Amino acid sequence: MSKIARLIIASGESSPDMRYAAGFSTPDEFIWFEANGDAGVICSPLEFSRAVKQARPGVTVHTEAEFGGPDRIDMLKNLAARLRVQGFLVPPEFPLLWADRLREAGLAVRAADGTYFPEREFKSAQEVEKVVESQRAAEAGVRRAFDVLRESRITSEGLIEWRGGILTSEMLRSEIDIAMVRLGMEPTGTICAGGAQGAQPHNTGSGPLPANWPIVMDIFPRSAATGYWGDLTRTVVKGKASDLVKKAFDAVLAARELGKSLVKVGADPAEIHNAAARSMERAGFHTGRSGEADFGFFHGLGHGVGLDIHEAPRLSPRNRVPLRGGEIVTVEPGLYYPEWGGIRLEDLMFVEPGGAGRCLTEVETFLEID
Amino acid sequence: MSKIARLIIASGESSPDMRYAAGFSTPDEFIWFEANGDAGVICSPLEFSRAVKQARPGVTVHTEAEFGGPDRIDMLKNLAARLRVQGFLVPPEFPLLWADRLREAGLAVRAADGTYFPEREFKSAQEVEKVVESQRAAEAGVRRAFDVLRESRITSEGLIEWRGGILTSEMLRSEIDIAMVRLGMEPTGTICAGGAQGAQPHNTGSGPLPANWPIVMDIFPRSAATGYWGDLTRTVVKGKASDLVKKAFDAVLAARELGKSLVKVGADPAEIHNAAARSMERAGFHTGRSGEADFGFFHGLGHGVGLDIHEAPRLSPRNRVPLRGGEIVTVEPGLYYPEWGGIRLEDLMFVEPGGAGRCLTEVETFLEID
């Protein structure tokens, strides 16, 4: 096949691959390329000085003018000529319009089928530190929520009163997010879903939170400085949980601990998922569909976390590639029943190279808050 | 040409077009389509109930099973057959891998060249309200910064002391972001750049802030609930500004007010930009390049704001399409000199259908804080 270079056109903000490749983040799109082991970026005047300061070692920073810019197709034709390549290998999500324009200009463009940087799956010690920093912020967020719920009281209507008002999902989320913003995080989409809302794993929650029923809190901040994410879920009840909810909580907790114990070098992700699923099934919690609503355990057990909140490897029935060491994955079994809500408990695991899993989460797991 | 349908594959979180088309936001990708005036979405079980509740009126919610899912190419082939179309018109940033797979499956895929929903440029009354809500949050953020700077004092080293510590960009940003999180916003990338850092328009700022030199605060929150953005920039000096900085501030303020006065139905965006640029040039502030560093005024005067923070129309020398009414645009002239820093002042304007511009920003503009 003809000679090709690697090419990304993206902003650092929206593309974890770009942030990984270039070593810095930008609000606007720029160009990264690599050929024969030489990597470079082509930046507009607005990004140039940031790029010079922050580029990953080994990445050369070029101006648009060096490649006859600012017209992008002109620049990329000049780039291909200078690199002596006939085309580009790009990430799967490369913008179609630019691909088609490059093809019209006579250059080959091929999208990678799968992960563009497979090495992103395996974290360096520095990367683990960055994820842990974001994870500590997530823990500060959930501890703030615990405090709010401890300070609050249950009203005669079965709602939760805090500082003289009825506590809503929005208020609890705001308290969690503020704790994380203080630590330099960018929270987006923090879930605080109470009662039946918690039965939908992606429902972020709205309105008054119920007492005596589960509140699912799924917290995933990204560090503004590093771009790395944390991911943490706890489920609590303000007041007293029903026996059924207690039993579901115990089943999810047991499945999580089982799943965590299986995360190690050589383990089959599908097997880890299936073992956790079986353990909840054996505890009496069934999975199925009623009309359009799923119930039971109907999502993957976990996913990689790094510069993206959901990345490889998945702990899902479809992933049979053994863990190699260096991965960071969530283990987050859940049980969801539209009649009463959901329970999800999520810890973060690092697969120690050459060994077992190490839990990166340091916050207690419990159900009831008085 | 053969019959085609419109198609988007994206998450609501990452794609303003998807949020606009579907009426709701999701963390995961889903499918939106439109043919012959009928629009629909195809959602995974995880998103189905959210979609049913929140979909824009007129958008039918389908399950993946209806189209033979979850395999995406199978679903899209079935969709094309059911709609009796030979292919799809997709947004410019449609993922190349999916486009090429659809083409391999015999379907035509064409990327829109330019804006996918030109109507997004022209805001309904409800959309204006949503932008204003986010703008009010940005104002709460900058007012918090004003308060922090008022409460602080200048140290003998020319730094700023607040609550017993040296005030940094990171601390001031955190205070601004917290004020906005309380109002349901998701802040990302808030700029607090002092001194020479302010000379780089995209530098978010880091480390101790200087007294007596400009601090650029560019604040652009997105509402978690609506997805609409606000955008606001103020530049202040804690202490006393030099005569040069005062003169630059006056020139930027005059350019902003001139630009705002020209925003109206029928106006040529390039002319608005050029008028603001000329007024700063006439005030004695020149634009140029020294080595790799630009100085003076070297970005566009403004941009549209809505479900995207930077959208059409641009107020730039290259946009000669007259304003039609309904647009929301920023007017944000700036002056940047590496020797001392930058001044940028940004207000938000609504182009009243059939009339003049109306300023949507309600916070004072001033330079010095004692």
XYZ file of C-alpha atoms in Angstrom:
740
model
C 0.000 0.000 0.000
C 1.131 3.570 -0.634
C 2.823 5.579 2.086
C 0.492 7.339 4.484
C 0.846 9.631 7.477
C -1.340 9.801 10.566
C -3.566 12.876 10.751
C -5.997 14.374 13.276
C -8.008 17.554 12.799
C -9.795 18.391 16.053
C -9.814 20.628 19.083
C -8.152 19.327 22.207
C -11.373 20.058 24.102
C -13.484 17.679 22.042
C -10.949 15.015 21.095
C -9.149 12.885 23.686
C -7.019 11.467 20.845
C -5.865 14.982 19.971
C -5.090 15.791 23.577
C -3.137 12.546 23.855
C -1.235 13.053 20.602
C -0.436 16.758 20.949
C -0.125 16.966 24.722
C -2.281 20.055 25.014
C -5.854 21.191 24.667
C -7.435 23.997 22.679
C -10.951 25.322 22.165
C -10.403 25.484 18.378
C -9.434 22.830 15.847
C -5.840 22.356 14.820
C -3.829 19.780 12.860
C -1.644 16.974 14.238
C 0.355 14.621 12.041
C 2.919 11.871 12.336
C 5.034 10.121 9.729
C 8.194 8.046 10.058
C 8.175 8.677 13.805
C 8.177 12.479 13.447
C 5.147 14.223 14.936
C 4.054 17.821 14.551
C 1.140 20.205 15.000
C 0.055 23.087 12.775
C -1.505 25.886 14.794
C -3.226 29.156 14.123
C -1.640 32.293 15.568
C -4.215 32.127 18.408
C -2.879 28.750 19.599
C 0.761 29.054 18.670
C 2.297 30.198 21.964
C 0.223 27.735 24.001
C 1.363 24.952 21.681
C 5.039 25.872 22.002
C 4.792 25.797 25.801
C 2.633 22.712 26.253
C 3.276 20.366 23.319
C 4.212 16.792 24.211
C 7.988 16.212 23.959
C 8.889 15.264 20.390
C 6.003 17.187 18.814
C 7.222 20.024 16.595
C 5.032 23.136 16.508
C 4.491 24.687 13.079
C 2.692 27.821 11.966
C -0.034 27.695 9.333
C 2.124 29.983 7.204
C 4.839 27.300 6.928
C 2.362 25.146 5.015
C 0.808 27.892 2.915
C -2.187 28.341 5.269
C -4.691 29.341 6.412
C -6.548 27.366 3.675
C -6.756 23.898 5.189
C -6.752 21.817 2.016
C -3.741 23.759 0.693
C -1.945 23.132 3.978
C -2.704 19.406 3.954
C -1.635 19.016 0.315
C 1.616 20.764 1.170
C 1.996 18.611 4.262
C 1.537 15.400 2.266
C 4.081 16.590 -0.293
C 6.600 17.491 2.374
C 6.127 14.145 4.175
C 6.208 12.331 0.785
C 2.974 10.459 1.550
C -0.046 9.693 -0.655
C -2.648 10.001 2.081
C -3.663 9.882 5.699
C -4.816 7.414 8.344
C -7.337 9.271 10.515
C -9.439 8.508 13.640
C -12.859 6.849 13.112
C -14.666 10.090 13.967
C -12.659 12.224 11.497
C -15.036 14.805 9.937
C -16.500 13.495 6.681
C -16.465 16.875 4.924
C -12.684 17.209 5.306
C -12.119 13.593 4.306
C -14.119 14.052 1.112
C -12.347 17.321 0.289
C -8.960 15.663 0.736
C -10.058 12.789 -1.481
C -11.195 15.257 -4.133
C -7.733 16.781 -3.900
C -6.237 13.380 -4.776
C -5.190 12.231 -1.318
C -6.153 8.878 0.192
C -7.988 9.038 3.518
C -8.669 5.934 5.576
C -10.454 5.851 8.938
C -8.943 3.607 11.588
C -11.372 0.811 12.364
C -11.294 0.773 16.133
C -9.014 2.610 18.511
C -6.659 5.145 16.933
C -4.108 4.982 19.748
C -4.371 1.475 21.230
C -1.652 2.499 23.684
C -4.099 4.911 25.379
C -5.607 1.825 27.016
C -2.416 1.231 29.026
C -1.693 4.019 31.470
C 1.698 5.319 32.520
C 2.346 6.037 36.194
C 1.784 9.739 35.463
C -1.546 9.000 33.840
C -2.654 6.909 36.820
C -1.793 9.850 39.077
C -3.929 12.174 36.958
C -6.928 9.828 37.055
C -6.486 9.440 40.820
C -6.469 13.228 41.210
C -9.837 13.445 39.442
C -11.111 10.462 41.408
C -10.228 12.230 44.687
C -12.321 15.171 43.498
C -15.246 12.850 42.751
C -14.891 11.487 46.276
C -14.931 15.026 47.689
C -18.142 15.529 45.734
C -19.877 12.454 47.087
C -18.699 13.219 50.647
C -20.291 16.635 50.280
C -23.533 14.891 49.298
C -23.262 12.594 52.322
C -22.867 15.692 54.526
C -25.854 17.423 52.986
C -28.006 14.334 53.532
C -26.761 13.973 57.128
C -27.600 17.618 57.845
C -31.079 17.260 56.345
C -34.300 15.920 57.882
C -37.268 14.000 56.566
C -40.548 15.894 56.174
C -43.992 14.518 56.908
C -44.553 14.273 53.128
C -41.599 11.894 52.784
C -39.358 14.522 51.220
C -35.975 15.802 52.409
C -35.558 19.236 53.980
C -32.170 20.942 53.928
C -31.398 24.465 55.144
C -35.064 25.326 55.190
C -35.933 24.151 51.668
C -36.976 20.899 50.018
C -33.863 19.179 48.704
C -33.976 18.578 44.948
C -31.759 16.649 42.558
C -30.616 19.987 41.184
C -29.573 21.284 44.632
C -27.682 18.128 45.562
C -25.945 18.088 42.157
C -24.942 21.714 42.589
C -23.384 20.966 46.018
C -21.449 18.016 44.572
C -20.291 20.020 41.565
C -19.183 22.974 43.685
C -16.995 20.701 45.815
C -15.355 19.464 42.616
C -14.984 22.894 40.985
C -13.010 23.947 44.066
C -10.560 21.197 43.159
C -10.120 22.350 39.559
C -12.626 19.985 37.976
C -15.122 20.502 35.161
C -18.239 18.543 36.148
C -20.762 17.753 33.441
C -23.841 15.635 33.769
C -23.517 14.647 37.441
C -26.376 12.241 38.189
C -28.484 12.632 41.342
C -31.541 10.522 40.583
C -33.987 9.559 43.320
C -36.728 6.947 43.440
C -38.110 5.790 40.104
C -35.818 8.195 38.198
C -32.906 6.067 39.382
C -34.305 3.129 37.404
C -33.070 4.866 34.238
C -29.270 4.668 34.372
C -28.809 7.882 32.334
C -31.495 9.997 34.010
C -29.628 12.873 35.679
C -32.532 13.480 38.066
C -34.834 16.439 38.626
C -37.175 17.749 41.268
C -37.596 16.883 44.953
C -35.656 13.855 46.187
C -37.605 11.199 48.093
C -36.713 10.105 51.624
C -36.513 6.351 52.345
C -35.840 5.481 48.693
C -32.514 5.130 46.877
C -30.692 8.134 45.464
C -28.176 7.194 42.756
C -25.206 9.585 42.570
C -22.913 9.051 39.568
C -20.098 11.573 39.572
C -17.567 11.913 36.754
C -15.438 15.067 36.794
C -12.772 15.973 34.260
C -9.719 17.890 35.416
C -9.517 21.256 33.667
C -5.717 21.083 33.839
C -5.022 17.498 32.749
C -8.148 16.382 30.860
C -8.266 13.075 32.771
C -11.550 11.856 34.286
C -12.648 10.216 37.500
C -15.792 8.087 37.829
C -17.638 7.142 40.987
C -21.146 5.980 41.859
C -22.734 5.568 45.235
C -26.386 4.927 46.090
C -27.811 5.965 49.458
C -31.157 6.208 51.212
C -31.958 9.152 53.474
C -33.864 7.419 56.264
C -34.788 3.755 56.203
C -34.560 1.462 53.199
C -37.117 -1.267 52.587
C -36.041 -4.872 52.920
C -36.188 -5.257 49.147
C -33.925 -2.266 48.606
C -31.519 -3.538 51.269
C -31.402 -6.919 49.561
C -30.794 -5.294 46.155
C -28.047 -3.131 47.636
C -26.330 -6.174 49.139
C -26.564 -7.999 45.806
C -25.027 -5.091 43.894
C -22.287 -4.652 46.486
C -21.451 -8.364 46.370
C -21.384 -8.252 42.554
C -19.077 -5.233 42.630
C -16.655 -6.861 45.037
C -16.728 -10.066 43.016
C -16.091 -8.130 39.817
C -13.214 -6.196 41.415
C -11.602 -9.421 42.650
C -11.586 -10.749 39.084
C -9.913 -7.688 37.531
C -6.315 -8.759 36.951
C -3.807 -9.427 34.188
C -5.040 -12.216 31.924
C -8.708 -11.945 32.915
C -11.408 -12.142 30.223
C -13.594 -8.980 30.441
C -16.697 -10.885 29.302
C -16.177 -13.409 32.088
C -15.887 -10.648 34.702
C -19.141 -9.123 33.453
C -20.888 -12.471 33.363
C -19.729 -13.449 36.838
C -21.118 -10.212 38.313
C -24.375 -10.623 36.378
C -24.768 -14.234 37.514
C -24.174 -13.331 41.135
C -27.043 -10.803 41.090
C -29.282 -13.256 39.258
C -28.530 -15.898 41.890
C -29.397 -13.372 44.601
C -32.879 -13.305 43.083
C -32.697 -10.186 40.912
C -33.783 -10.951 37.378
C -33.096 -9.091 34.164
C -35.591 -8.678 31.330
C -37.821 -6.287 29.438
C -41.373 -5.225 30.117
C -42.795 -3.261 27.190
C -40.036 -0.755 26.278
C -38.556 -0.671 29.786
C -35.608 -2.842 30.711
C -35.280 -4.060 34.263
C -32.563 -5.793 36.254
C -28.943 -5.408 35.087
C -28.859 -4.239 31.477
C -25.629 -2.354 30.905
C -21.970 -3.345 30.747
C -20.177 -3.954 34.029
C -17.511 -1.356 33.345
C -15.394 0.663 30.925
C -11.969 2.187 30.659
C -11.360 5.700 32.035
C -8.620 8.093 31.013
C -8.709 11.110 28.706
C -12.183 9.873 27.772
C -14.871 8.998 30.284
C -15.847 5.890 28.311
C -12.931 4.250 26.564
C -11.386 0.841 26.002
C -11.413 -1.717 27.453
C -15.079 -2.483 28.075
C -16.052 -5.008 30.711
C -18.915 -6.309 28.603
C -20.121 -9.657 27.295
C -18.722 -8.739 23.864
C -15.114 -8.073 24.891
C -13.056 -11.254 25.092
C -9.600 -9.642 24.867
C -7.752 -10.497 28.093
C -6.586 -7.642 30.309
C -2.864 -6.990 29.813
C -1.971 -4.683 32.673
C -2.029 -0.871 32.773
C -5.769 -0.515 32.169
C -8.005 1.593 34.411
C -11.592 0.292 34.444
C -14.770 0.957 36.349
C -16.640 -1.893 38.017
C -20.217 -0.715 38.308
C -22.963 -3.292 38.571
C -26.491 -1.978 38.969
C -30.038 -3.161 39.489
C -32.940 -1.135 38.115
C -36.653 -1.674 38.647
C -39.158 0.946 37.436
C -41.392 0.257 40.453
C -38.894 1.542 43.020
C -35.720 2.789 41.349
C -32.118 1.769 41.035
C -28.947 0.821 42.873
C -25.529 1.321 41.265
C -22.170 1.069 43.015
C -19.019 1.948 41.114
C -15.353 1.728 41.986
C -12.318 2.354 39.800
C -9.682 -0.374 39.367
C -6.126 -0.210 38.063
C -4.790 -3.411 36.544
C -1.264 -3.490 37.954
C 1.169 -4.501 35.213
C 2.124 -8.060 35.955
C -0.422 -8.594 38.655
C -3.713 -8.063 40.359
C -6.175 -5.199 40.355
C -5.762 -2.256 42.702
C -8.779 -0.210 43.756
C -8.298 3.521 43.081
C -11.453 4.591 44.931
C -11.206 5.642 48.556
C -14.675 6.376 49.817
C -16.904 4.137 51.911
C -19.917 2.259 50.524
C -23.085 2.194 52.667
C -26.809 2.448 52.134
C -28.596 4.368 54.875
C -28.020 7.893 56.152
C -29.872 8.762 59.352
C -30.307 13.286 -7.875
C -31.551 10.213 -6.062
C -33.759 10.519 -2.993
C -31.939 11.058 0.254
C -32.854 11.462 3.929
C -31.145 13.608 6.523
C -29.162 11.657 9.106
C -27.208 12.474 12.276
C -25.326 9.987 14.443
C -24.081 11.729 17.581
C -24.629 12.224 21.262
C -26.635 15.240 22.334
C -23.775 16.213 24.646
C -21.249 16.607 21.845
C -23.465 17.724 18.961
C -25.504 20.932 19.064
C -27.115 19.859 15.769
C -28.331 16.664 17.404
C -29.666 18.531 20.421
C -31.456 20.931 18.094
C -32.902 18.208 15.873
C -33.943 15.752 18.575
C -34.812 18.194 21.340
C -32.884 16.301 24.007
C -29.368 15.463 25.046
C -27.680 12.159 25.796
C -24.209 11.059 26.859
C -24.223 8.276 24.219
C -24.665 8.378 20.453
C -28.041 7.802 18.877
C -29.597 8.175 15.417
C -31.794 11.019 14.138
C -33.317 11.055 10.664
C -35.731 13.101 8.591
C -37.346 12.416 5.246
C -40.382 13.965 3.590
C -40.945 16.106 6.667
C -41.106 13.131 9.055
C -38.446 13.083 11.743
C -37.517 10.297 14.116
C -34.850 9.066 16.500
C -33.611 5.523 17.090
C -32.526 5.003 20.665
C -30.909 2.270 22.713
C -32.861 0.936 25.688
C -30.709 3.186 27.926
C -32.015 6.355 26.246
C -35.498 5.289 25.261
C -37.555 6.645 28.159
C -35.652 9.935 28.206
C -36.278 10.259 24.484
C -40.017 9.631 24.822
C -40.308 12.337 27.474
C -38.067 14.973 25.988
C -38.156 14.588 22.203
C -38.996 17.704 20.230
C -42.650 17.745 19.101
C -42.980 15.906 15.802
C -40.008 13.597 16.423
C -41.059 9.940 16.641
C -39.071 7.780 19.039
C -38.120 4.313 17.768
C -36.354 1.403 19.409
C -33.294 -0.177 17.862
C -35.241 -3.426 17.617
C -37.738 -1.835 15.177
C -34.885 -1.465 12.687
C -33.186 -4.791 13.327
C -30.598 -3.319 15.728
C -28.372 -3.111 17.579
C -26.010 -3.486 14.570
C -25.834 0.061 13.279
C -25.241 -0.619 9.598
C -28.134 -3.107 9.563
C -30.365 -0.495 11.188
C -29.386 2.200 8.701
C -29.903 -0.093 5.718
C -33.340 -0.962 7.057
C -34.033 2.715 7.696
C -33.105 3.662 4.125
C -35.314 0.877 2.772
C -38.249 1.940 4.920
C -37.847 5.605 3.950
C -37.313 4.571 0.290
C -34.127 6.628 0.001
C -30.807 5.859 -1.665
C -28.648 7.674 0.851
C -28.163 10.315 3.492
C -27.258 13.990 3.815
C -25.190 14.316 7.001
C -23.508 17.147 8.963
C -19.970 18.165 7.933
C -18.473 16.539 11.047
C -20.232 13.162 10.489
C -17.815 10.373 11.501
C -15.828 9.138 8.496
C -15.821 5.490 9.596
C -19.628 5.303 9.565
C -19.837 7.170 6.273
C -17.423 4.753 4.611
C -19.237 1.724 6.035
C -22.552 3.033 4.734
C -20.992 3.635 1.322
C -19.630 0.073 1.323
C -23.178 -1.061 2.043
C -24.324 0.701 -1.135
C -25.781 3.857 0.361
C -24.854 7.362 -0.751
C -23.526 9.658 1.969
C -22.974 13.364 1.376
C -21.692 15.857 3.955
C -23.441 19.212 4.061
C -20.994 21.893 3.000
C -21.572 24.532 5.642
C -24.299 24.739 8.256
C -26.544 21.668 8.572
C -29.457 23.592 10.099
C -29.203 27.143 8.761
C -32.315 27.950 10.809
C -30.276 27.527 14.030
C -28.873 30.971 13.277
C -32.270 32.592 13.832
C -33.488 32.239 17.389
C -37.067 31.839 18.551
C -38.286 33.817 21.551
C -37.849 30.677 23.682
C -34.275 30.279 22.494
C -33.498 33.917 23.311
C -34.819 33.313 26.839
C -32.531 30.306 27.236
C -29.458 32.242 26.109
C -30.429 35.097 28.442
C -30.709 32.639 31.354
C -27.139 31.465 30.715
C -26.005 35.050 30.219
C -27.433 35.989 33.651
C -25.367 33.177 35.137
C -22.235 34.510 33.419
C -23.034 37.906 34.936
C -23.383 36.326 38.384
C -19.946 34.805 37.795
C -18.259 38.075 36.878
C -19.980 39.895 39.768
C -18.528 37.294 42.115
C -15.096 38.067 40.650
C -15.682 41.794 41.169
C -16.561 41.064 44.820
C -13.468 38.938 45.366
C -11.256 41.681 43.906
C -12.989 44.338 46.019
C -12.455 42.271 49.177
C -8.789 41.731 48.386
C -5.763 43.947 49.007
C -2.534 44.603 47.163
C 0.674 43.174 48.639
C 4.044 44.912 48.706
C 5.169 42.492 45.954
C 2.439 43.783 43.633
C 0.283 40.666 44.024
C -3.297 40.363 45.277
C -4.132 38.950 48.696
C -7.563 37.471 49.381
C -8.669 35.714 52.556
C -5.092 35.331 53.722
C -3.674 33.817 50.515
C -2.223 35.092 47.249
C -5.024 35.222 44.676
C -4.339 33.055 41.635
C -6.079 32.658 38.285
C -7.201 29.224 39.449
C -8.798 30.619 42.643
C -10.624 33.409 40.849
C -11.847 30.997 38.143
C -13.117 28.612 40.814
C -15.099 31.417 42.505
C -16.649 32.439 39.171
C -17.464 28.830 38.251
C -19.039 28.094 41.632
C -21.371 31.081 41.270
C -22.471 29.663 37.904
C -22.788 26.039 39.050
C -25.242 27.308 41.706
C -27.376 28.507 38.789
C -27.344 25.159 36.977
C -24.517 25.920 34.582
C -21.666 23.750 33.316
C -18.646 26.043 33.092
C -15.700 24.882 30.999
C -12.588 26.832 30.219
C -13.394 30.055 32.077
C -10.557 32.484 31.357
C -8.930 34.515 34.152
C -5.690 35.702 32.604
C -3.621 38.435 34.227
C -0.775 40.573 32.903
C 1.137 39.178 29.937
C -1.003 35.993 29.921
C -3.927 38.171 28.868
C -2.109 38.991 25.643
C -2.961 35.468 24.421
C -6.717 35.467 23.828
C -7.045 31.712 24.517
C -4.755 31.519 27.569
C -6.999 30.502 30.483
C -4.506 31.894 32.985
C -2.482 30.306 35.764
C -0.615 31.320 38.894
C -0.678 34.536 40.982
C -2.606 37.435 39.464
C -0.810 40.771 39.264
C -2.151 43.940 40.864
C -2.254 47.109 38.772
C -2.341 45.197 35.475
C -5.339 43.999 33.471
C -7.104 40.733 34.296
C -9.147 39.388 31.359
C -12.185 37.348 32.465
C -13.979 35.522 29.635
C -16.914 33.528 30.979
C -19.015 31.167 28.869
C -21.311 28.812 30.761
C -23.621 26.245 29.209
C -26.913 25.474 30.919
C -27.053 21.817 31.970
C -30.809 21.846 31.427
C -31.139 23.635 28.080
C -27.709 23.329 26.429
C -27.693 27.043 25.504
C -24.607 29.142 26.205
C -23.909 32.610 27.505
C -20.729 34.569 26.716
C -19.300 37.543 28.562
C -15.896 39.200 28.881
C -14.779 41.940 31.214
C -11.276 43.215 31.904
C -10.410 44.870 35.208
C -7.382 46.125 37.097
C -7.056 45.634 40.845
C -5.496 48.920 41.893
C -4.347 51.568 39.428
C -4.052 51.122 35.687
C -1.252 52.822 33.745
C -2.175 55.604 31.332
C -1.465 53.271 28.412
C -3.798 50.584 29.778
C -6.491 53.205 30.423
C -6.172 54.456 26.876
C -6.386 50.905 25.497
C -9.420 50.183 27.654
C -11.156 53.325 26.370
C -10.358 52.355 22.791
C -11.764 48.834 23.215
C -14.869 50.136 24.964
C -15.470 52.674 22.194
C -15.001 49.953 19.553
C -17.447 47.687 21.373
C -20.092 50.380 21.601
C -19.555 51.311 17.954
C -19.846 47.653 16.940
C -23.012 47.185 18.989
C -24.602 50.253 17.425
C -24.028 48.763 13.971
C -25.617 45.366 14.761
C -29.026 45.503 13.063
C -31.051 43.918 10.304
C -29.339 44.445 6.949
C -25.895 45.160 8.368
C -22.812 43.609 6.723
C -20.876 41.629 9.388
C -17.529 42.384 7.717
C -18.310 46.099 7.855
C -19.135 45.912 11.572
C -15.835 44.146 12.217
C -13.898 46.603 10.078
C -15.498 49.646 11.700
C -14.526 48.417 15.180
C -10.991 47.579 13.995
C -10.580 50.987 12.351
C -11.734 52.811 15.461
C -9.038 51.128 17.589
C -6.419 51.771 14.918
C -7.405 55.461 14.848
C -7.073 55.571 18.641
C -3.406 54.685 18.097
C -3.444 50.915 18.678
C -1.819 49.093 15.812
C -2.144 45.480 14.718
C 0.695 43.362 13.350
C 3.066 40.492 13.986
C 6.428 40.416 15.700
C 8.122 37.055 15.189
C 5.419 34.471 15.906
C 3.430 36.741 18.227
C 0.493 38.754 16.957
C -0.299 42.070 18.578
C -3.159 44.535 18.417
C -6.580 43.210 17.333
C -6.199 39.854 15.562
C -9.419 37.923 16.001
C -12.951 38.302 14.692
C -15.175 40.902 16.340
C -17.844 38.382 17.260
C -19.712 35.136 16.654
C -23.146 33.630 17.007
C -24.128 32.033 20.338
C -26.829 29.424 20.876
C -26.570 25.654 21.339
C -22.933 26.122 20.318
C -20.590 28.646 21.872
C -19.159 29.569 18.465
C -21.705 29.370 15.674
C -22.955 31.343 12.714
C -22.995 34.196 11.978
C -19.432 35.399 12.408
C -18.710 39.097 12.664
C -15.504 38.767 10.691
C -13.907 40.348 7.630
C -14.839 37.231 5.626
C -18.591 37.222 6.301
C -20.470 39.529 3.948
C -23.953 38.002 4.397
C -26.201 40.729 5.828
C -27.847 40.127 9.205
C -31.480 39.105 8.762
C -32.916 39.359 12.269
C -33.087 36.686 14.972
C -29.331 36.237 15.333
C -27.563 36.406 18.699
C -23.965 37.581 18.339
C -21.131 38.618 20.584
C -19.365 41.945 20.078
C -15.929 41.516 21.616
C -13.123 43.721 20.415
C -9.772 43.288 22.108
C -6.267 44.694 22.152
C -3.299 42.477 22.993
C 0.318 43.462 23.532
C 2.813 40.897 24.839
C 4.616 43.625 26.806
C 1.709 44.315 29.149
C -1.250 42.054 28.404
C -4.713 42.356 26.954
C -8.060 44.109 27.148
C -11.224 42.438 25.859
C -14.786 43.602 26.447
C -17.670 41.466 25.260
C -21.412 41.996 25.196
C -24.130 39.861 23.649
C -26.510 41.349 21.069
C -29.843 40.115 19.757
C -30.769 41.295 16.275
C -34.453 42.115 16.717
C -36.399 40.789 13.734
C -37.218 43.817 11.657
C -35.090 46.216 13.597
C -32.116 47.196 15.616
C -29.856 45.308 17.951
C -30.766 44.777 21.600
C -28.057 44.212 24.178
C -28.651 41.034 26.211
C -25.850 41.735 28.716
C -26.671 43.466 31.983
C -23.471 44.025 33.872
C -21.453 47.207 34.108
C -18.161 47.799 32.282
C -15.351 49.517 34.204
C -11.599 49.204 34.523
C -10.345 49.825 38.042
C -11.286 48.128 41.301
C -9.920 49.837 44.438
